[in-house]
CSV table of C-alpha atoms in Angstrom, one decimal:
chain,number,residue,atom,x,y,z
A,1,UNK,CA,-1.6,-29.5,-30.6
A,2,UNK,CA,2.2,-28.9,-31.7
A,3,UNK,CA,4.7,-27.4,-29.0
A,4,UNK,CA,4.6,-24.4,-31.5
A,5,UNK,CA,1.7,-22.0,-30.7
A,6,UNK,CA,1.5,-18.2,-31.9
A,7,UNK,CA,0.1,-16.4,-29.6
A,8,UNK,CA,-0.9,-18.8,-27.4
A,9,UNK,CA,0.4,-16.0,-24.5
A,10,UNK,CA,-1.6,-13.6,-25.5
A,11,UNK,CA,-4.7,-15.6,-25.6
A,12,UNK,CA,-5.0,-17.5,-22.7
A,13,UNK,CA,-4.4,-13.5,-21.1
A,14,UNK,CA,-7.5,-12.9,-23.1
A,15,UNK,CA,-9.4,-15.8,-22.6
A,16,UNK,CA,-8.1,-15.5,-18.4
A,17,UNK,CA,-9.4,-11.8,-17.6
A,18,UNK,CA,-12.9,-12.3,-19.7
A,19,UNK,CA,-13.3,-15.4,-17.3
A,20,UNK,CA,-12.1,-14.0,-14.2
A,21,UNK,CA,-14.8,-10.7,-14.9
A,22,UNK,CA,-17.9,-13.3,-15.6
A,23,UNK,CA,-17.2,-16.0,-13.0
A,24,UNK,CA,-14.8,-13.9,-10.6
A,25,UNK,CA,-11.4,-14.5,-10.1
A,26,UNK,CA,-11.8,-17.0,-7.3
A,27,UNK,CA,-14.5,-19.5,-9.5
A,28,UNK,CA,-12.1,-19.5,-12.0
A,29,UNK,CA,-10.0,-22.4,-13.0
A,30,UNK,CA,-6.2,-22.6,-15.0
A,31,UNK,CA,-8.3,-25.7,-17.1
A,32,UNK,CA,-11.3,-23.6,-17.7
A,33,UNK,CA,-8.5,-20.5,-19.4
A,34,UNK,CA,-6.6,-23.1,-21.1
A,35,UNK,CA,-10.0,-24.5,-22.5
A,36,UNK,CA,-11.8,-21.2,-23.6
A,37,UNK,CA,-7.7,-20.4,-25.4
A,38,UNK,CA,-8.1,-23.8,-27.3
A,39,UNK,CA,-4.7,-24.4,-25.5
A,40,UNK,CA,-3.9,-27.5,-23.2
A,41,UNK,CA,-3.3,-26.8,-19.1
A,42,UNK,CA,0.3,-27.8,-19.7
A,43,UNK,CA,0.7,-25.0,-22.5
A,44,UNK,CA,-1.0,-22.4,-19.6
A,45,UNK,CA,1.7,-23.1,-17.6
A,46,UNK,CA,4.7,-22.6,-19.7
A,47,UNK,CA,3.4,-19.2,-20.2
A,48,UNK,CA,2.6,-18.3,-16.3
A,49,UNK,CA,3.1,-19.9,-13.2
A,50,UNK,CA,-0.5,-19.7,-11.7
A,51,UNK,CA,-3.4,-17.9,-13.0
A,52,UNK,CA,-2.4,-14.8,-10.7
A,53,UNK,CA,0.9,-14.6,-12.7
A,54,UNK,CA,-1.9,-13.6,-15.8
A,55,UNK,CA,-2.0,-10.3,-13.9
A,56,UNK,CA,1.0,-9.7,-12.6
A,57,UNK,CA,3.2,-11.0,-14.7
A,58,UNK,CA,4.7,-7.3,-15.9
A,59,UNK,CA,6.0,-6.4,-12.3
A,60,UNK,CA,9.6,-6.9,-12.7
A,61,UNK,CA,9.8,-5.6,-16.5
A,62,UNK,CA,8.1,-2.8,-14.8
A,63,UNK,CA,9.9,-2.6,-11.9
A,64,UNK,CA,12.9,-2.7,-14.1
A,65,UNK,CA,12.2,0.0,-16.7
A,66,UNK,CA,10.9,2.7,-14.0
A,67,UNK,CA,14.3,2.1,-12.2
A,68,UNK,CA,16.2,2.8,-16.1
A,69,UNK,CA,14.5,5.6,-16.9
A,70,UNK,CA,15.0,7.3,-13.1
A,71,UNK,CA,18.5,6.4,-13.6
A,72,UNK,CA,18.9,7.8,-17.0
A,73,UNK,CA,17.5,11.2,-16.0
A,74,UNK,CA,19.9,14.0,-15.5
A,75,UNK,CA,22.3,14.6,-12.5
A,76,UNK,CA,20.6,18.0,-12.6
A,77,UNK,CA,16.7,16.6,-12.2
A,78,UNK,CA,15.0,17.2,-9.1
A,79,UNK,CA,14.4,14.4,-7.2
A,80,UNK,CA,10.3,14.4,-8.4
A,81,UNK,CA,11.7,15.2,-12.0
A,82,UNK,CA,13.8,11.9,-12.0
A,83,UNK,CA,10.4,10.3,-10.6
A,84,UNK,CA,8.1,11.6,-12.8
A,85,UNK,CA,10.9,10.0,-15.6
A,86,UNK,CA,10.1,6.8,-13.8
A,87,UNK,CA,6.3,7.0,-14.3
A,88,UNK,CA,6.6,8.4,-17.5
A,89,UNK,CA,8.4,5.0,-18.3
A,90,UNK,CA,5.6,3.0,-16.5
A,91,UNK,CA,2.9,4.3,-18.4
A,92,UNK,CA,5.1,4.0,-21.3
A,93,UNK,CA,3.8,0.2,-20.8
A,94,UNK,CA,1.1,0.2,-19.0
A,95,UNK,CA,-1.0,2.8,-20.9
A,96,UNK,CA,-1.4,1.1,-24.5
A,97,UNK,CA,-4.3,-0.5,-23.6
A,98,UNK,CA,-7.1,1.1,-21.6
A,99,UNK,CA,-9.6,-2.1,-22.3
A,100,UNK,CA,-7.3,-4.5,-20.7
A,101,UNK,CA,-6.1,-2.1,-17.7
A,102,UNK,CA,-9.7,-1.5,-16.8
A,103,UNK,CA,-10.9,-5.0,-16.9
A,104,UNK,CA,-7.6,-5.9,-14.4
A,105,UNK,CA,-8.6,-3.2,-12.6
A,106,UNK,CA,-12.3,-4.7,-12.1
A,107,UNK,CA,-10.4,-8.2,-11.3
A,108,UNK,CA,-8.3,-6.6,-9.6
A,109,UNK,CA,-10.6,-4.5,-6.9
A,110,UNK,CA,-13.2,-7.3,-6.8
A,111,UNK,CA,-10.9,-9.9,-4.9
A,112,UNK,CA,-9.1,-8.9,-1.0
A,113,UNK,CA,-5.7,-11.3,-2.4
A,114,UNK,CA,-5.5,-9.5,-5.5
A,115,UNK,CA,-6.0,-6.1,-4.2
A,116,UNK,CA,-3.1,-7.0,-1.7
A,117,UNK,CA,-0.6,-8.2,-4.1
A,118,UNK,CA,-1.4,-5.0,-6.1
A,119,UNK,CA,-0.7,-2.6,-2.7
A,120,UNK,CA,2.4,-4.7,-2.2
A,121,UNK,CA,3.7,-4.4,-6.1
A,122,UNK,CA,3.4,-0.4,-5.4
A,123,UNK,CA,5.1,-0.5,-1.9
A,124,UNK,CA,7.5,-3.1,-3.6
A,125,UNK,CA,8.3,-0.2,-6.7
A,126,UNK,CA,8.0,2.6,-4.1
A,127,UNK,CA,11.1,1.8,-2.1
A,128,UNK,CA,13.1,0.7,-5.4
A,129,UNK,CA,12.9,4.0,-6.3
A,130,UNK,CA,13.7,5.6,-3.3
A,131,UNK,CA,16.9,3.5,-3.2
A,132,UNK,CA,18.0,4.3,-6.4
A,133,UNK,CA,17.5,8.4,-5.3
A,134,UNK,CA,19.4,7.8,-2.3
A,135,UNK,CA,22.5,6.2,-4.5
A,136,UNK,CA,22.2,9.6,-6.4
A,137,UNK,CA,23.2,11.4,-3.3
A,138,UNK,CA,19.1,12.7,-2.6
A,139,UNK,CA,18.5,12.9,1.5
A,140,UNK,CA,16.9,9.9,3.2
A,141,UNK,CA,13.9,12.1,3.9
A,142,UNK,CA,13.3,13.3,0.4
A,143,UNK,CA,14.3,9.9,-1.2
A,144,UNK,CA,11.3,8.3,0.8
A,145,UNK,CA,8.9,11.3,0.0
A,146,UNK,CA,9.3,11.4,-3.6
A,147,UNK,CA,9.0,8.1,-4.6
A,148,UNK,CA,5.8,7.5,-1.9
A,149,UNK,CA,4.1,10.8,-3.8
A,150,UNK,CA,4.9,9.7,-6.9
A,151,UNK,CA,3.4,6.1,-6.4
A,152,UNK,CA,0.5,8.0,-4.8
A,153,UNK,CA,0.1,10.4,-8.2
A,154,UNK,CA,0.4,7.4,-10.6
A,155,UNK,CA,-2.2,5.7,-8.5
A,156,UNK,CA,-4.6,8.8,-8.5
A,157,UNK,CA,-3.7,9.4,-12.3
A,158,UNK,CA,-4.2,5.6,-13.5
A,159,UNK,CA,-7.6,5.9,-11.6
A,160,UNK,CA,-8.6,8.7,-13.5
A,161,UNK,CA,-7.5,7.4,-16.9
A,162,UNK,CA,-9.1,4.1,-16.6
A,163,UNK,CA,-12.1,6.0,-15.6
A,164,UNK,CA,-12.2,8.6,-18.0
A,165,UNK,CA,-14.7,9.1,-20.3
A,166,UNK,CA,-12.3,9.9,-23.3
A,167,UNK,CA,-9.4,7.6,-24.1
A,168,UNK,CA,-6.7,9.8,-23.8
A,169,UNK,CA,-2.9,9.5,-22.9
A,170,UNK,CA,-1.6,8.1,-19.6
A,171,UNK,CA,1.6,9.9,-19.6
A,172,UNK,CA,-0.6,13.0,-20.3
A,173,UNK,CA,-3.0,12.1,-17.1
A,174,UNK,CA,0.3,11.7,-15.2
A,175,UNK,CA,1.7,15.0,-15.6
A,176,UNK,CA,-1.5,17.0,-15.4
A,177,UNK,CA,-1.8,15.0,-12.0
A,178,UNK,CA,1.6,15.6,-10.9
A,179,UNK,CA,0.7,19.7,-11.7
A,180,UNK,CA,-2.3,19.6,-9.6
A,181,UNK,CA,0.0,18.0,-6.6
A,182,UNK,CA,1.9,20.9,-7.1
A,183,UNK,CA,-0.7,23.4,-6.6
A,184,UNK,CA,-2.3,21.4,-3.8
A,185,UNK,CA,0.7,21.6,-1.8
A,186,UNK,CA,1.5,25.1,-2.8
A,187,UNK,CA,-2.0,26.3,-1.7
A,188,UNK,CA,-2.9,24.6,1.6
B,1,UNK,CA,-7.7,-16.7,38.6
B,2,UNK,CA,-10.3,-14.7,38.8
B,3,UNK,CA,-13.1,-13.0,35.6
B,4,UNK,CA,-11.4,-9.5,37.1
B,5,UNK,CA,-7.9,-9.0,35.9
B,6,UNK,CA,-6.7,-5.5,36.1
B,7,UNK,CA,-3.9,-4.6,33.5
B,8,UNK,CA,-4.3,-8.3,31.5
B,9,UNK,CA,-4.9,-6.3,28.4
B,10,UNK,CA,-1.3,-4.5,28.5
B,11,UNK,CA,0.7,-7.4,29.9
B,12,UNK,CA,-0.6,-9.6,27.3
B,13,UNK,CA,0.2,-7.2,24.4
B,14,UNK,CA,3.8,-6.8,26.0
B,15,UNK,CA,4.0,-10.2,26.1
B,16,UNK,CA,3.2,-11.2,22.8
B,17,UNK,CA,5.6,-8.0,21.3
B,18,UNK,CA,8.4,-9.6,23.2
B,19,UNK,CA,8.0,-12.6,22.2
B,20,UNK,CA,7.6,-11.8,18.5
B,21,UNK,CA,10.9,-9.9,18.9
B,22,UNK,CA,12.4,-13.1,20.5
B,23,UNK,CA,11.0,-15.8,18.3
B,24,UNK,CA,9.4,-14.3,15.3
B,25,UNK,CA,5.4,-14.0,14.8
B,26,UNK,CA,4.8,-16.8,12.7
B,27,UNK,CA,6.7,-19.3,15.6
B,28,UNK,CA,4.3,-17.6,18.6
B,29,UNK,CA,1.8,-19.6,19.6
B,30,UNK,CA,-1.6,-18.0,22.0
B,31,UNK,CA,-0.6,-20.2,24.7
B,32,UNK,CA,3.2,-18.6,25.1
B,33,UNK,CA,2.0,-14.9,24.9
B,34,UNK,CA,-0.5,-16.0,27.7
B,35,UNK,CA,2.0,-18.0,30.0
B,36,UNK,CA,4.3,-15.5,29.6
B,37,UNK,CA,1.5,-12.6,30.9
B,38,UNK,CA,0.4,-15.4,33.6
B,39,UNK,CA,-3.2,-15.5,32.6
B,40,UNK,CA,-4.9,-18.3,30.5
B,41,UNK,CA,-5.2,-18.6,26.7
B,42,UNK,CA,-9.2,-17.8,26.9
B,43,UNK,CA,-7.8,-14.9,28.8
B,44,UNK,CA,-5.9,-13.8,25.8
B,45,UNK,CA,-8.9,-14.7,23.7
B,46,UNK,CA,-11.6,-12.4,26.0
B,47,UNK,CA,-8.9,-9.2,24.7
B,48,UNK,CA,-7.7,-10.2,21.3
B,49,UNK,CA,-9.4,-12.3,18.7
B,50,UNK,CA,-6.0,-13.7,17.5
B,51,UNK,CA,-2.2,-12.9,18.0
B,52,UNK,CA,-2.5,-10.7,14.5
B,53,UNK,CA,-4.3,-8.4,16.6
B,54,UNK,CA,-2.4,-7.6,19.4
B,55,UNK,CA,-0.4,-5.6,16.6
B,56,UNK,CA,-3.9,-4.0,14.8
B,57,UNK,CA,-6.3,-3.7,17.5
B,58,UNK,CA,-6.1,0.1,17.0
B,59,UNK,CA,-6.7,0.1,13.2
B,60,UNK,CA,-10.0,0.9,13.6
B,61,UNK,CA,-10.0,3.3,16.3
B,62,UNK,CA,-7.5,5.2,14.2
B,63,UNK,CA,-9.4,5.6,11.4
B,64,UNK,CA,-12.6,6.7,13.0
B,65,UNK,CA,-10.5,9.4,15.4
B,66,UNK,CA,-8.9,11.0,11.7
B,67,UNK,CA,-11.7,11.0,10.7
B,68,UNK,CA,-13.4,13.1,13.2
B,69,UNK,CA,-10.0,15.1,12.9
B,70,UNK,CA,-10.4,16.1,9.0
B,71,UNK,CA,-14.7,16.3,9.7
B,72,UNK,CA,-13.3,19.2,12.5
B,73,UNK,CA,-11.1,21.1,10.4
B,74,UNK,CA,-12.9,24.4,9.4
B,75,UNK,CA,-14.4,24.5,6.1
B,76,UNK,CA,-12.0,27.1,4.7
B,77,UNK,CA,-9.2,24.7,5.0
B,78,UNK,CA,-7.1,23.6,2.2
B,79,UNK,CA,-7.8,20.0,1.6
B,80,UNK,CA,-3.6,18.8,2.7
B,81,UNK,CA,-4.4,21.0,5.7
B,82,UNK,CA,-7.3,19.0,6.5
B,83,UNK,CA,-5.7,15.6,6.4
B,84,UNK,CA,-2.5,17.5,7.9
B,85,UNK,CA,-5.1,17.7,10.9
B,86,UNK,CA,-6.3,14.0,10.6
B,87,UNK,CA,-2.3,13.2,10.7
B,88,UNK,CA,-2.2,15.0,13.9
B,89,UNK,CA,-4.5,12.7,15.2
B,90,UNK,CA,-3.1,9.7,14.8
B,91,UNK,CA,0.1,11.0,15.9
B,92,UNK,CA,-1.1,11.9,19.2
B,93,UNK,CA,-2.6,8.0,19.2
B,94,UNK,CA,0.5,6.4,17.9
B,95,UNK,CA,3.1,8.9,19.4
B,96,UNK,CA,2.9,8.2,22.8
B,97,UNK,CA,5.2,5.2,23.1
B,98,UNK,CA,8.1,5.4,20.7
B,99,UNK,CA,9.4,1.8,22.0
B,100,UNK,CA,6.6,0.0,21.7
B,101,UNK,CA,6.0,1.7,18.1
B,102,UNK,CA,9.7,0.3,17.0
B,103,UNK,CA,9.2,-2.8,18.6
B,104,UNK,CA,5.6,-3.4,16.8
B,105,UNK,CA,7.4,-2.0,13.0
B,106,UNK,CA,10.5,-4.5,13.5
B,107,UNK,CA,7.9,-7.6,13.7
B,108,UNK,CA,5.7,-5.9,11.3
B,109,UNK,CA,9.1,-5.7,8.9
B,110,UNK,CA,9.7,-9.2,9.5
B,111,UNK,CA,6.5,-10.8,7.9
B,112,UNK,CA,5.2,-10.7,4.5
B,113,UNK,CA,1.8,-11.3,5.8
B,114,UNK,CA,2.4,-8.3,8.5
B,115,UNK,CA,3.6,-6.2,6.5
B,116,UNK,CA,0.3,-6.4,3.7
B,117,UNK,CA,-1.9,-5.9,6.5
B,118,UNK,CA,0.0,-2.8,7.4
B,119,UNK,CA,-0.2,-1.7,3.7
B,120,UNK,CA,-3.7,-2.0,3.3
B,121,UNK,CA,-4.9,-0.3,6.9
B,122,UNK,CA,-3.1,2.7,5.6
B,123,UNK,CA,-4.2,2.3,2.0
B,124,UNK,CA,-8.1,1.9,3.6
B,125,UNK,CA,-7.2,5.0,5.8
B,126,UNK,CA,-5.9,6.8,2.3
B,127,UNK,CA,-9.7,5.9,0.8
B,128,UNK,CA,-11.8,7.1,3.9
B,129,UNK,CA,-10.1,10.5,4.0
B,130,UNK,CA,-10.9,10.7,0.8
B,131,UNK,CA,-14.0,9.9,0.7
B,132,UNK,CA,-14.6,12.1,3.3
B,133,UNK,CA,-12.7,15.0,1.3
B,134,UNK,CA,-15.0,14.5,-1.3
B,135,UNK,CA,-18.1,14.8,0.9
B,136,UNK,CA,-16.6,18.5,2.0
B,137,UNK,CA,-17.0,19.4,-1.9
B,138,UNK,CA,-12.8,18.5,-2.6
B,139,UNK,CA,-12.5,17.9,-6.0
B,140,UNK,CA,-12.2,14.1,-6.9
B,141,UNK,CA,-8.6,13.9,-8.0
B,142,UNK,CA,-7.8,16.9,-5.8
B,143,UNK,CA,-9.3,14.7,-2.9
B,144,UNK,CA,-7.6,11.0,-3.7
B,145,UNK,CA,-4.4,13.1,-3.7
B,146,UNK,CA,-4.1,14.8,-0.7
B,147,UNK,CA,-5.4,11.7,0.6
B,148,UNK,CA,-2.6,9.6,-1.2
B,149,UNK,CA,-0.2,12.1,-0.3
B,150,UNK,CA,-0.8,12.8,3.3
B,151,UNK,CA,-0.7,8.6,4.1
B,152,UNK,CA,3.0,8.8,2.0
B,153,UNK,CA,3.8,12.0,4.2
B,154,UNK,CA,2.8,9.6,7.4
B,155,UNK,CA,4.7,6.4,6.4
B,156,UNK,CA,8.0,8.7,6.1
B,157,UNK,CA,7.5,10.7,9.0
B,158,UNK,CA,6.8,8.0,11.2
B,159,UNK,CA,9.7,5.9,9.6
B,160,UNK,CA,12.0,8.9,10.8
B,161,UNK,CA,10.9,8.8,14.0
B,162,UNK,CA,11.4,5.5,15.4
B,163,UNK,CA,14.8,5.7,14.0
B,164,UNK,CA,15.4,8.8,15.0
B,165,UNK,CA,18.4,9.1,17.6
B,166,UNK,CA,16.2,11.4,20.0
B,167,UNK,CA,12.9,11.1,20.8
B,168,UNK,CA,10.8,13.9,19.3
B,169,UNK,CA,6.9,14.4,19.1
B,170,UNK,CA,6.1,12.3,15.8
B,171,UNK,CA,3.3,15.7,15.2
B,172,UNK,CA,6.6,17.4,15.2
B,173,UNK,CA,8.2,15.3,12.2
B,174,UNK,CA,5.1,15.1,10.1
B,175,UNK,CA,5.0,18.8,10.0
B,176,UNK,CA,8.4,19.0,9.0
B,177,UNK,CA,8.1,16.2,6.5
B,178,UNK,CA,4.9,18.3,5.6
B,179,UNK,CA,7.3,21.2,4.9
B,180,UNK,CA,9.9,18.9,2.7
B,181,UNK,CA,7.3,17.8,0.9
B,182,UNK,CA,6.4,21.5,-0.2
B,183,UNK,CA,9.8,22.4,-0.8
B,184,UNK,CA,10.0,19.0,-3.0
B,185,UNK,CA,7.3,19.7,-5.1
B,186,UNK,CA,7.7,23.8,-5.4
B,187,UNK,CA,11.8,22.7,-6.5
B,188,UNK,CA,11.5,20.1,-8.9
C-alpha cells in the first residue's frame, strides 16, 4: 500500500459509520474501519485522531464558516437575521447529504458520549455566536437569546429534515422553522 | 455519632460547594466534604451517591415539578405559555437562594465534565416538555420548539440573574427575557 491513497478519507468515513450502525459505536474498532476501507490502521490515523474524530471532525470548519457568514451579514440585520445567515452557512455544509447525516444521527443518538459531545459542539457554536453579536454592539441579553434560539431552530429543523419523508433542502427547512418560531412567539 | 443527624444533608452540600470553590471539584475528595460537615464519609454516602451529586440531586425533582407545571396549564394555552408556566416552576425551585445558585454555576463553569452534565439535564428537560407538548395535541415541530426555545429563554435568564447586581425574583427575569425574546423575533 503506497503513502498515496485517493480517497482513502472518504472511505474509511464510509466504511466507519456502516460499522458503527451494525455493530454500534462502542463494538467498533479503528482496525476493523481501516480493514473494511482496504486501508492500514496507520493510514486511519493520518486522516482522524480516533474513530470519534470520523464524526466530528467538521466542528471547527463549521464553527468557522457560521461565525463568517454572521460576520459578513449587514450592519443593518437584526440580530436573528445575522443568525439565521449563520445557519444558512451551516446547512450550506451540512445539508448535501441527507444519507450520511441520518446515519450519524442514528450513531449519534444511540451512544450517551456521543450524544454529549454533540450537546457540547452546539453549546460550544451557541456562545461563538453570541460573542461575535456582542462585538457588533447587540445587548448581552439579546446576544445570548438569539444565538441559544437559533441553535434551538437548527436543531428542531435538522430533526425534521433528516426525518422527512421527501428529500428536500435544509436551508429551506431552516427558514420555514425560523417562520414558525415567529408565529409561536407572536401567538402565545 | 449517632443514625439521627438533623441538618447533615445541608451542611454536607455547603461543605462540598465550599470546598469546590476552594479547591476545584475534580481535587475534592468524599472524605474532605464529610470532615469539613463533621459527620462520616458513609454519612455523606446515606445523602448523596457521589460528590457529582451534591450539585444534581435536584435534576430530577425539577423535571417532574415542570412537568406537572405545563400538565396544569389550561388547555387553551399557547404552547410557549405552557412551558412559560413549567419555567415558573423551576424558578420558584431554583430561585430561592441566589448564592448558593452562583456558587454551584462557578464550579459547574469550571469542569468540562460539569458542565456536559448541566447541558444534557437541560437538553432531557427540553425533550420531556416536549413530549409532553405533543401529548396536549402541539404540533411536532411547533412542540420541539417551544420546548427548545423556552430551555434557551431559561439558560439566559438564569445567566442574568446570578450576575445581576441586585437580587431580583429569577420568575421576574424569565418573563422579561420572555418579552426580549418576542421583541427579537417580531424585529428581525
Amino acid at each position: 500500500m503506497g503513502r498515496w491513497e485517493p480517497g482513502a478519507g472518504s472511505r474509511l468515513r464510509e466504511a466507519a459509520l456502516a460499522l458503527y450502525l451494525e455493530r454500534g459505536f462502542e463494538q467498533t474498532m479503528v482496525a476493523d474501519i481501516a480493514e473494511r476501507a482496504g486501508v492500514t490502521a496507520r493510514t486511519f490515523f493520518r486522516h482522524f485522531a480516533d474513530k470519534r474524530e470520523v464524526l466530528f471532525d467538521g466542528s471547527s470548519e463549521l464553527e468557522e464558516k457560521s461565525v463568517a457568514a454572521l460576520e459578513a451579514a449587514p450592519a443593518t440585520a437584526s440580530a436573528l437575521d445575522a443568525v439565521a445567515a449563520a445557519l444558512d452557512a451551516v446547512a450550506g455544509m451540512v445539508g448535501g447529504d441527507r444519507e450520511f447525516a441520518r446515519t450519524r444521527q442514528t450513531v449519534i443518538m444511540a451512544n450517551a458520549d456521543l450524544r454529549e459531545r454533540e450537546l457540547i459542539k452546539l453549546a460550544s457554536m451557541s456562545a461563538v455566536l453570541a460573542d461575535r453579536l456582542r462585538r457588533r454592539g447587540v445587548g448581552d441579553t439579546e446576544a445570548g437569546l438569539a444565538a441559544e434560539t437559533g441553535v434551538a431552530v437548527f436543531r428542531v429543523a435538522f430533526e425534521r429534515w433528516i426525518n422527512a419523508t421527501e428529500d428536500r433542502d435544509l436551508r429551506d427547512v431552516i427558514r420555514e422553522t425560523l417562520a414558525q418560531l415567529r408565529a409561536l412567539t407572536a401567538a402565545g
